Coordinates of C-alpha atoms in Angstrom, one line a residue:
Chain A
M1 CA -31.0 6.2 -13.8
A2 CA -31.4 5.1 -10.2
G3 CA -34.9 3.9 -11.1
S4 CA -33.6 1.7 -13.9
I5 CA -31.1 0.1 -11.7
E6 CA -33.8 -0.6 -9.1
D7 CA -35.9 -2.1 -11.9
K8 CA -33.0 -4.2 -13.1
L9 CA -32.4 -5.4 -9.5
A10 CA -36.1 -6.2 -9.0
L11 CA -36.2 -8.1 -12.2
L12 CA -33.0 -10.0 -11.3
K13 CA -34.4 -11.0 -7.9
Q14 CA -37.6 -12.2 -9.6
R15 CA -35.5 -14.3 -12.0
Y16 CA -33.5 -15.7 -9.2
T17 CA -36.6 -16.7 -7.3
S18 CA -37.9 -18.4 -10.4
T19 CA -34.9 -20.7 -10.5
F20 CA -35.7 -22.2 -7.1
P21 CA -37.6 -25.1 -8.6
T22 CA -34.6 -25.9 -10.8
K23 CA -32.2 -25.6 -7.8
L24 CA -34.5 -27.9 -5.8
A25 CA -34.5 -30.4 -8.6
E26 CA -30.7 -30.3 -8.8
L27 CA -30.5 -31.0 -5.1
E28 CA -32.9 -33.9 -5.4
E29 CA -30.8 -35.3 -8.3
A30 CA -27.7 -35.2 -6.2
K31 CA -29.5 -36.9 -3.4
A32 CA -30.7 -39.6 -5.8
L33 CA -27.1 -40.3 -6.7
L34 CA -26.4 -40.9 -3.1
D35 CA -29.5 -43.1 -2.7
N36 CA -28.3 -45.1 -5.7
G37 CA -24.9 -45.8 -4.2
D38 CA -22.8 -43.1 -5.9
R39 CA -21.5 -41.7 -2.7
Q40 CA -18.7 -39.6 -4.0
G41 CA -20.6 -38.2 -7.0
G42 CA -23.7 -37.5 -4.9
L43 CA -21.8 -35.7 -2.1
E44 CA -19.8 -33.6 -4.5
K45 CA -22.9 -32.5 -6.3
L46 CA -24.7 -31.7 -3.1
R47 CA -21.8 -29.7 -1.9
H48 CA -21.5 -27.9 -5.2
H49 CA -25.2 -26.9 -5.3
A50 CA -25.2 -26.0 -1.6
H51 CA -22.1 -23.9 -2.1
K52 CA -23.7 -21.9 -4.9
L53 CA -26.9 -21.3 -3.0
A54 CA -24.9 -20.2 0.1
G55 CA -22.9 -17.8 -2.0
S56 CA -25.8 -16.2 -3.8
G57 CA -28.9 -16.4 -1.5
A58 CA -28.0 -13.7 1.0
S59 CA -26.8 -11.3 -1.7
Y60 CA -30.3 -11.5 -3.1
G61 CA -31.7 -10.9 0.4
F62 CA -32.4 -14.6 1.3
L63 CA -30.3 -14.8 4.4
D64 CA -32.0 -17.9 5.8
L65 CA -31.4 -19.7 2.5
S66 CA -27.7 -18.9 2.5
A67 CA -27.3 -20.0 6.1
Q68 CA -29.1 -23.3 5.5
A69 CA -27.2 -24.0 2.3
R70 CA -24.0 -23.4 4.2
K71 CA -25.0 -26.0 6.8
L72 CA -25.6 -28.5 4.0
E73 CA -22.3 -27.6 2.3
R74 CA -20.5 -28.2 5.7
A75 CA -22.3 -31.5 6.2
S76 CA -21.4 -32.6 2.7
L77 CA -17.8 -31.8 3.3
D78 CA -17.8 -33.6 6.6
S79 CA -19.4 -36.7 5.0
Q80 CA -16.8 -36.5 2.2
G81 CA -14.1 -36.7 4.8
N82 CA -15.7 -39.7 6.5
D83 CA -15.4 -43.0 4.7
D84 CA -17.6 -45.1 6.9
S85 CA -21.1 -43.7 6.9
L86 CA -22.9 -40.7 5.8
N87 CA -23.1 -37.9 8.3
E88 CA -26.5 -38.0 9.9
S89 CA -26.8 -34.2 9.8
L90 CA -26.4 -34.3 6.0
F91 CA -30.0 -35.5 5.6
I92 CA -31.3 -33.1 8.2
E93 CA -29.7 -30.1 6.5
Y94 CA -30.7 -31.4 3.1
N95 CA -34.4 -31.7 4.2
N96 CA -34.3 -28.2 5.8
L97 CA -32.9 -26.7 2.7
L98 CA -35.6 -28.3 0.5
L99 CA -38.2 -27.0 2.9
L100 CA -36.9 -23.5 2.6
L101 CA -36.8 -23.6 -1.2
N102 CA -40.3 -25.0 -1.3
V103 CA -41.8 -22.2 0.8
K104 CA -40.0 -19.3 -1.0
Chain B
M1 CA -18.2 5.2 -5.6
K2 CA -15.5 6.0 -8.1
G3 CA -13.3 9.0 -7.6
V4 CA -9.9 8.7 -9.3
S5 CA -10.9 9.2 -12.9
Q6 CA -13.8 10.4 -15.0
V7 CA -13.2 7.6 -17.5
S8 CA -15.2 4.5 -16.8
E9 CA -13.0 1.7 -15.5
R10 CA -13.5 -1.8 -16.8
V11 CA -14.2 -4.6 -14.4
L12 CA -14.1 -8.3 -15.4
L13 CA -16.3 -10.5 -13.2
V14 CA -15.5 -14.2 -13.2
D15 CA -17.9 -16.7 -11.6
D16 CA -19.4 -20.0 -12.7
D17 CA -22.6 -19.0 -10.9
R18 CA -24.7 -16.9 -13.3
D19 CA -26.9 -15.6 -10.4
V20 CA -23.9 -14.1 -8.7
L21 CA -22.4 -12.8 -11.9
D22 CA -25.6 -10.9 -12.8
L23 CA -26.2 -9.4 -9.4
L24 CA -22.6 -8.2 -8.9
G25 CA -22.6 -6.9 -12.5
I26 CA -25.6 -4.7 -11.8
W27 CA -24.1 -3.4 -8.5
L28 CA -20.9 -2.5 -10.3
E29 CA -22.7 -0.9 -13.2
A30 CA -24.6 1.2 -10.7
D31 CA -21.2 2.4 -9.5
G32 CA -20.3 3.5 -13.0
Y33 CA -18.0 0.7 -14.1
V34 CA -18.1 -1.1 -17.4
V35 CA -18.6 -4.7 -16.6
D36 CA -17.5 -7.8 -18.5
K37 CA -18.5 -11.2 -17.4
A38 CA -16.9 -14.7 -17.8
E39 CA -18.2 -18.0 -16.5
N40 CA -14.8 -19.7 -16.2
G41 CA -11.1 -19.0 -16.2
D42 CA -10.6 -19.6 -19.9
Q43 CA -13.3 -17.2 -20.9
A44 CA -11.7 -14.7 -18.5
L45 CA -8.3 -15.0 -20.1
E46 CA -9.8 -14.6 -23.5
Q47 CA -11.7 -11.5 -22.4
L48 CA -8.5 -10.0 -20.9
S49 CA -6.7 -10.5 -24.2
V50 CA -9.1 -8.3 -26.1
D51 CA -10.1 -5.6 -23.6
N52 CA -8.2 -3.2 -21.4
T53 CA -9.5 -4.5 -18.0
D54 CA -8.7 -2.4 -14.9
V55 CA -9.6 -4.9 -12.3
V56 CA -10.6 -8.6 -12.1
I57 CA -13.0 -10.1 -9.6
T58 CA -13.0 -13.8 -9.6
D59 CA -14.6 -16.6 -7.6
L60 CA -12.2 -19.0 -5.9
A61 CA -14.1 -22.2 -6.3
M62 CA -14.8 -22.9 -10.0
P63 CA -14.8 -26.1 -12.0
G64 CA -11.7 -26.5 -14.2
M65 CA -9.4 -23.6 -13.7
D66 CA -10.1 -22.3 -10.1
G67 CA -9.6 -18.8 -8.9
L68 CA -6.0 -19.4 -7.7
A69 CA -4.9 -20.9 -11.0
L70 CA -6.5 -18.0 -12.8
L71 CA -4.8 -15.6 -10.4
D72 CA -1.4 -17.2 -11.3
R73 CA -2.1 -16.9 -15.0
I74 CA -3.1 -13.3 -14.7
T75 CA -0.1 -12.5 -12.5
N76 CA 2.2 -13.9 -15.1
L77 CA 0.4 -12.3 -18.1
Y78 CA -0.6 -9.0 -16.6
P79 CA 1.5 -8.4 -13.4
R80 CA 0.0 -4.9 -12.7
L81 CA -3.7 -6.0 -13.0
P82 CA -5.4 -6.1 -9.6
V83 CA -7.4 -9.3 -8.8
I84 CA -10.0 -9.4 -6.1
M85 CA -10.8 -13.0 -5.0
I86 CA -14.3 -14.0 -3.8
S87 CA -14.5 -17.1 -1.6
G88 CA -17.1 -19.0 0.4
R89 CA -16.3 -19.3 4.1
A90 CA -15.4 -23.0 3.6
Q91 CA -12.5 -21.8 1.4
I92 CA -11.2 -19.1 3.7
N93 CA -7.8 -20.7 4.1
D94 CA -7.3 -20.8 0.3
A95 CA -8.4 -17.2 0.1
L96 CA -5.8 -16.3 2.7
A97 CA -3.2 -18.1 0.8
A98 CA -4.2 -16.0 -2.2
T99 CA -3.2 -12.9 -0.4
N100 CA 0.4 -14.1 -0.5
R101 CA 0.1 -14.7 -4.2
G102 CA -0.5 -11.1 -5.2
V103 CA -4.3 -10.8 -4.8
A104 CA -5.5 -7.2 -4.2
S105 CA -8.1 -8.2 -1.7
F106 CA -10.6 -10.9 -1.0
L107 CA -14.3 -10.9 -0.3
T108 CA -16.4 -13.5 1.5
K109 CA -19.6 -14.8 0.0
P110 CA -22.3 -13.7 0.3
V111 CA -20.9 -10.5 -1.0
Q112 CA -22.3 -7.2 0.3
E113 CA -22.7 -4.4 -2.2
S114 CA -20.8 -1.9 -0.1
A115 CA -17.9 -4.3 0.5
L116 CA -17.7 -4.9 -3.3
S117 CA -17.8 -1.2 -4.1
E118 CA -15.0 -0.5 -1.5
S119 CA -12.8 -3.4 -2.7
V120 CA -13.0 -2.3 -6.3
N121 CA -12.3 1.3 -5.5
N122 CA -9.3 0.3 -3.3
A123 CA -8.0 -2.1 -5.9
L124 CA -8.1 0.6 -8.6
R125 CA -6.4 3.1 -6.3
I126 CA -3.9 1.0 -4.5
G127 CA -3.5 -1.8 -7.0
V128 CA -1.8 -5.1 -6.5
L129 CA -0.3 -6.0 -3.1
E130 CA 3.0 -7.1 -4.5
P131 CA 4.1 -10.5 -3.5
T132 CA 7.4 -10.1 -1.7
N133 CA 10.0 -11.0 -4.2
D134 CA 12.8 -9.2 -2.6
A135 CA 13.4 -11.7 0.1
D136 CA 17.1 -11.7 -0.6
M137 CA 17.3 -7.9 -0.3
G138 CA 18.0 -6.1 3.0
D139 CA 15.7 -4.2 5.2
A140 CA 16.4 -0.9 3.5
A141 CA 15.3 -2.3 0.1
K142 CA 12.2 -3.6 1.7
A143 CA 11.6 -0.2 3.2
I144 CA 11.6 1.4 -0.3
L145 CA 7.9 0.8 -0.9
H146 CA 7.1 0.7 -4.5
R147 CA 4.9 -0.9 -7.2
S148 CA 6.2 1.3 -10.1
S149 CA 8.2 -0.4 -12.7
I150 CA 10.8 2.4 -12.6
M151 CA 11.5 1.7 -8.9
R152 CA 11.5 -2.1 -9.5
S153 CA 14.2 -1.6 -12.2
L154 CA 16.2 0.6 -9.9
L155 CA 16.2 -2.0 -7.1
Q156 CA 17.2 -4.7 -9.6
Q157 CA 20.1 -2.5 -10.5
V158 CA 20.9 -2.0 -6.9
R159 CA 20.9 -5.8 -6.4
R160 CA 23.4 -6.2 -9.4
V161 CA 25.6 -3.2 -8.4
G162 CA 25.6 -4.2 -4.8
A163 CA 27.5 -7.3 -5.5
G164 CA 30.5 -5.4 -7.0
R165 CA 33.0 -3.0 -5.5
S166 CA 32.6 0.0 -7.8
T167 CA 31.9 3.4 -6.4
V168 CA 28.3 4.5 -7.0
M169 CA 26.9 8.0 -7.3
I170 CA 23.2 8.5 -6.6
F171 CA 21.4 11.3 -8.4
G172 CA 18.1 12.4 -7.0
E173 CA 16.1 15.3 -5.8
T174 CA 16.0 16.3 -2.2
G175 CA 13.7 14.1 -0.2
S176 CA 13.6 11.3 -2.7
G177 CA 15.3 8.8 -0.4
K178 CA 19.0 8.8 -1.5
E179 CA 20.3 7.6 1.9
L180 CA 17.8 4.7 2.0
L181 CA 18.9 3.7 -1.5
A182 CA 22.6 3.8 -0.4
Q183 CA 21.8 1.7 2.5
A184 CA 19.9 -0.8 0.3
L185 CA 23.0 -1.0 -1.9
H186 CA 25.2 -1.7 1.2
E187 CA 22.8 -4.4 2.4
A188 CA 22.9 -6.0 -1.1
S189 CA 26.7 -6.2 -1.0
P190 CA 29.0 -8.7 0.5
R191 CA 29.9 -5.9 3.0
S192 CA 26.4 -6.1 4.5
D193 CA 27.6 -7.3 7.9
Q194 CA 30.1 -4.5 8.1
P195 CA 29.3 -0.9 9.1
F196 CA 27.3 1.5 6.9
I197 CA 28.1 5.1 7.8
A198 CA 26.4 8.1 6.3
V199 CA 27.5 11.7 6.5
N200 CA 26.1 14.8 5.0
C201 CA 28.9 16.9 3.6
A202 CA 26.7 20.0 3.4
A203 CA 25.9 19.9 7.1
L204 CA 29.4 20.4 8.5
P205 CA 32.0 23.3 8.2
E206 CA 35.1 22.4 6.3
Q207 CA 37.5 21.8 9.2
L208 CA 35.0 19.7 11.1
L209 CA 34.1 17.7 8.0
E210 CA 37.8 17.0 7.4
S211 CA 38.4 15.7 10.9
E212 CA 35.1 13.8 10.8
L213 CA 36.1 12.0 7.6
F214 CA 39.8 11.4 8.0
G215 CA 40.2 11.5 11.7
H216 CA 42.9 13.4 13.7
V217 CA 45.7 12.8 16.1
K218 CA 45.7 14.2 19.6
G219 CA 46.7 17.9 19.5
A220 CA 46.2 18.2 15.7
F221 CA 44.3 21.4 16.2
T222 CA 43.0 23.5 19.1
G223 CA 40.5 21.5 21.0
A224 CA 41.7 18.1 19.7
M225 CA 42.1 16.8 23.2
T226 CA 42.0 13.2 22.1
A227 CA 42.6 11.3 18.8
S228 CA 39.7 10.4 16.6
E229 CA 39.8 7.6 14.0
G230 CA 37.4 9.3 11.6
L231 CA 34.5 7.9 9.6
F232 CA 36.6 6.3 6.9
R233 CA 38.3 4.1 9.4
A234 CA 35.0 3.5 11.3
A235 CA 33.5 2.3 8.1
D236 CA 36.5 0.0 7.3
G237 CA 35.2 -3.2 5.6
G238 CA 31.9 -1.5 5.0
T239 CA 30.4 1.4 3.1
L240 CA 30.7 5.1 3.6
F241 CA 27.9 7.2 2.2
L242 CA 28.8 10.8 1.4
D243 CA 25.6 12.7 0.9
E244 CA 25.6 16.0 -0.9
V245 CA 29.1 15.4 -2.0
G246 CA 28.7 18.4 -4.4
D247 CA 28.9 20.6 -1.4
M248 CA 32.4 19.3 -0.4
P249 CA 35.0 22.1 -0.4
L250 CA 37.7 21.7 -3.1
A251 CA 40.5 21.2 -0.5
L252 CA 38.7 18.2 0.9
Q253 CA 38.0 16.9 -2.6
V254 CA 41.7 16.5 -3.1
R255 CA 42.0 14.4 0.1
L256 CA 39.0 12.3 -0.9
L257 CA 40.5 11.6 -4.3
R258 CA 43.7 10.4 -2.7
V259 CA 41.8 8.0 -0.4
L260 CA 40.0 6.6 -3.4
Q261 CA 43.1 6.2 -5.5
E262 CA 45.4 4.7 -2.8
S263 CA 43.0 3.2 -0.4
V264 CA 44.8 4.8 2.5
V265 CA 43.7 7.5 4.9
R266 CA 45.9 10.0 6.7
P267 CA 44.4 11.5 9.8
V268 CA 44.8 15.3 10.3
G269 CA 48.1 16.1 12.0
S270 CA 49.6 12.6 11.2
T271 CA 52.3 11.6 8.8
K272 CA 51.2 8.0 8.7
D273 CA 48.9 6.5 6.1
I274 CA 46.5 3.9 7.3
P275 CA 45.2 1.3 4.8
I276 CA 41.4 1.1 4.6
N277 CA 38.9 -1.0 2.6
V278 CA 35.8 1.1 2.2
R279 CA 33.3 1.3 -0.5
V280 CA 32.3 4.9 -1.2
V281 CA 28.8 5.7 -2.3
T282 CA 28.0 9.4 -2.9
A283 CA 24.9 11.4 -3.7
T284 CA 24.0 14.8 -4.7
H285 CA 21.1 16.9 -5.8
R286 CA 23.4 19.4 -7.5
D287 CA 24.2 19.7 -11.2
L288 CA 27.7 18.4 -11.1
D289 CA 28.2 19.0 -14.9
E290 CA 27.7 22.7 -14.2
M291 CA 30.0 22.5 -11.2
L292 CA 32.7 20.8 -13.3
A293 CA 32.4 23.6 -15.9
E294 CA 32.7 26.2 -13.2
G295 CA 35.7 24.4 -11.6
A296 CA 33.8 24.0 -8.4
F297 CA 34.1 20.2 -8.5
R298 CA 37.2 18.3 -9.5
E299 CA 36.8 16.4 -12.8
D300 CA 39.2 13.6 -11.7
L301 CA 37.2 13.0 -8.5
Y302 CA 33.9 13.1 -10.4
Y303 CA 35.0 10.2 -12.6
R304 CA 36.3 8.3 -9.6
L305 CA 33.0 8.7 -7.8
N306 CA 30.7 8.3 -10.7
V307 CA 31.7 4.9 -11.9
I308 CA 28.1 3.7 -11.6
P309 CA 25.4 6.3 -11.6
L310 CA 22.0 5.5 -10.1
H311 CA 19.1 7.8 -10.8
L312 CA 16.5 7.9 -8.1
P313 CA 13.3 9.2 -9.7
A314 CA 11.3 12.1 -8.3
L315 CA 8.0 11.1 -6.7
K316 CA 6.0 12.7 -9.6
E317 CA 7.8 10.2 -11.9
R318 CA 6.5 7.3 -9.8
R319 CA 2.9 8.3 -9.1
E320 CA 1.8 4.6 -8.9
D321 CA 3.7 4.5 -5.6
I322 CA 2.0 7.5 -4.0
L323 CA -1.0 5.8 -2.5
L324 CA 1.0 2.8 -1.3
L325 CA 3.3 5.2 0.6
V326 CA 0.3 7.1 1.9
E327 CA -1.2 3.9 3.3
H328 CA 2.1 3.1 4.9
F329 CA 2.5 6.5 6.5
L330 CA -1.1 6.4 7.8
G331 CA -0.5 2.9 9.3
D332 CA 2.7 4.1 11.0
L333 CA 0.9 7.1 12.4
A334 CA -1.9 5.0 13.7
E335 CA 0.6 2.7 15.4
E336 CA 2.4 5.6 17.0
T337 CA -0.7 7.3 18.3
G338 CA -2.7 4.2 19.1
E339 CA -5.6 5.8 17.3
K340 CA -7.7 4.3 14.5
K341 CA -6.0 4.4 11.1
R342 CA -7.3 7.4 9.1
K343 CA -8.0 7.3 5.4
F344 CA -8.3 10.0 2.7
S345 CA -11.6 10.7 1.0
P346 CA -11.6 9.8 -2.7
E347 CA -11.2 13.5 -3.7
A348 CA -8.4 13.9 -1.2
A349 CA -6.6 10.8 -2.5
D350 CA -7.1 12.2 -6.0
M351 CA -5.3 15.4 -5.0
L352 CA -2.5 13.5 -3.5
L353 CA -2.1 11.6 -6.7
R354 CA -2.1 14.7 -8.9
S355 CA 0.3 16.9 -6.9
N356 CA 3.8 17.5 -8.1
W357 CA 5.6 16.8 -4.8
P358 CA 8.7 19.0 -5.3
G359 CA 9.8 17.8 -1.8
N360 CA 9.3 14.1 -2.9
V361 CA 8.6 11.3 -0.4
R362 CA 9.7 13.5 2.5
Q363 CA 7.1 16.1 1.6
L364 CA 4.4 13.5 1.1
A365 CA 5.1 12.1 4.6
N366 CA 4.8 15.6 6.1
V367 CA 1.6 16.3 4.3
V368 CA 0.1 12.9 5.4
E369 CA 1.1 13.5 9.0
Q370 CA -0.3 17.1 9.0
C371 CA -3.6 15.9 7.7
A372 CA -3.8 12.9 10.0
V373 CA -3.0 15.0 13.1
L374 CA -5.3 17.9 12.3
S375 CA -8.3 15.8 11.0
N376 CA -11.0 15.3 13.6
S377 CA -12.7 12.6 11.6
N378 CA -11.4 9.2 10.3
V379 CA -11.9 10.3 6.7
I380 CA -9.5 13.1 5.8
P381 CA -11.3 15.6 3.5
V382 CA -9.8 17.2 0.4
C383 CA -9.6 20.7 2.0
M384 CA -7.1 19.4 4.6
V385 CA -4.8 18.2 1.8
E386 CA -5.2 21.6 0.0
N387 CA -4.2 23.4 3.2
A388 CA -1.3 21.1 4.0
L389 CA 0.0 21.4 0.4
K390 CA -0.3 25.2 0.7
R391 CA 1.6 25.2 4.0
D392 CA 4.2 22.9 2.6
K393 CA 4.8 25.1 -0.5
G394 CA 5.8 27.8 2.0
Q395 CA 2.9 30.1 1.0
M396 CA 2.4 32.5 3.8
Q397 CA -0.9 32.3 5.5
T398 CA -2.5 35.4 6.9
L399 CA -2.1 35.9 10.7
E400 CA -5.9 35.2 10.9
E401 CA -5.5 31.9 9.0
A402 CA -2.5 30.8 11.0
V403 CA -4.3 31.6 14.4
K404 CA -7.4 29.8 13.2
E405 CA -5.5 26.8 12.1
F406 CA -3.5 26.7 15.4
E407 CA -6.7 27.0 17.4
R408 CA -8.4 24.2 15.5
G409 CA -5.4 21.9 15.8
Y410 CA -5.2 22.6 19.5
M411 CA -8.9 21.9 20.0
V412 CA -8.6 18.6 18.1
R413 CA -5.6 17.4 20.1
L414 CA -7.3 18.5 23.3
L415 CA -10.6 16.7 22.5
R416 CA -8.7 13.6 21.6
M417 CA -6.8 13.7 24.8
V418 CA -9.9 14.0 27.0
Q419 CA -11.9 11.7 24.6
G420 CA -14.6 14.4 23.9
N421 CA -15.3 15.3 27.5
V422 CA -16.2 19.0 27.2
T423 CA -15.9 19.8 30.9
K424 CA -12.4 18.5 31.1
A425 CA -11.4 20.1 27.8
A426 CA -12.8 23.5 28.9
N427 CA -10.9 23.2 32.2
I428 CA -7.6 22.5 30.6
A429 CA -8.1 25.2 28.0
G430 CA -8.9 27.7 30.8
R431 CA -12.3 28.5 29.4
N432 CA -15.8 28.1 30.7
R433 CA -18.1 25.6 29.1
T434 CA -20.1 28.3 27.2
D435 CA -16.9 29.8 25.7
F436 CA -15.7 26.3 24.9
Y437 CA -18.9 25.4 23.1
N438 CA -18.6 28.6 21.1
L439 CA -15.1 27.6 20.1
L440 CA -16.4 24.2 19.0
N441 CA -19.1 25.8 16.9
R442 CA -16.6 28.2 15.3
H443 CA -14.4 25.3 14.2
N444 CA -17.3 23.1 13.3
L445 CA -16.2 20.4 15.7
D446 CA -18.4 17.9 17.4
A447 CA -17.1 16.7 20.8
K448 CA -19.2 13.5 20.6
K449 CA -17.1 12.3 17.6
F450 CA -14.1 12.1 19.9
R451 CA -15.7 9.9 22.5
H452 CA -15.2 6.6 20.7
E453 CA -12.0 7.2 18.8

């Protein structure tokens, strides 16, 4: 029985990793909304996707992914609370997260 | 890992993130739970309506109905169902707020497998941390820890009865907390800022009890060097609790009846009646019907006292409260000793839950204390509960067993005192180090374990 749980976990991790391109595309779509002037919608989507990645990554063993996603979530929240301009760190954290997803 | 029951408990997982749902699902299945999954609050409520779920684990941040809204719905629909809340660090304040709304516990994302396992196990054992809904009750009612519906109903009764003036008789086994209930009744009454005085009628000889209750004038009897106002007058305006009233001698029963009928008290040796305004609450563990039939208790007094009967259940009738009480006692002990709070192993907790507790809450408190004091590790094993229960039942140990137990208890206390320093411990015990190490081996004790307690 222990083996079958291990198998299930390995399969699940494989499936999780296979969704990285989709997750990356979702982040890019959110960023595109920002680029097209939908500030509120873009930030909310970025925060949402980052939140999900932060919550799941480390549980699957991707600690760096969770940590980076959390930084982006934080930066999105900070930008949502600032009406004037987008927080500069938002783009840094966004790019860093994309980089991590690309190399996984 | 599970320990309370052999039957698989059912866990409902709620998260809009499929990745989290699947991973947590596998972890819980590996622990032996049956897992249902829902991707939003509505699905979760639908699932709850068709299956007997034992615990719900829900994410806090979900689109539509979020975790807090789901918690509120579940609390209304299934008040006894424990809910574990999972939150990201960004929502930590919301998660903390959830602890005041009846959540069993909360976990922070990313969730660790061991933390999840422990939370579910605890939620199934300990259940919901009740939101405090007895804010208008006094300290005594708050001290009556409970999550059982039978105790909840009783305290609601106390709240209603407290407002009136009727005499109340509390029926309950020894150790079930009759005095605490009487005090709760007093605190729920308009007399709460007046005295509450308790006296055990079985603890005093007749003449002393008479003088204690009704007072006496100077010189009323040999040794009455000064006058005494007595407990009825001391409780004037408040409540007098007469515990074990079934043990009151017949002669005093007549005097008590007069006090109740006429609201006056006449001190021993006096000819003057003094008006009093006291609410009388009584309790007994004796079968008063039998005593009435035998003529050992006055029928007219019985009906005066038993205007409103309150039945305090035995601990075995409120097993849901056992682990809550255990947690409380362990917490108190840790606070008193300044040591780390101990906990019972799953098997030990199971035994606590299954025991019959003839001595009720008082016996439970004794057993928990014995186990916590004698245990040399933070997790109390089942054998310690077995031994404590055996001792508590009054089963005689052999001299060898008693000596061995004393010796072990002594060693544990000593090692704690010197924080595992064998040289110091051996000196205090008056043994050389070799002898002391032999003793440690004999009792399977490891001095190192006491160094960081």
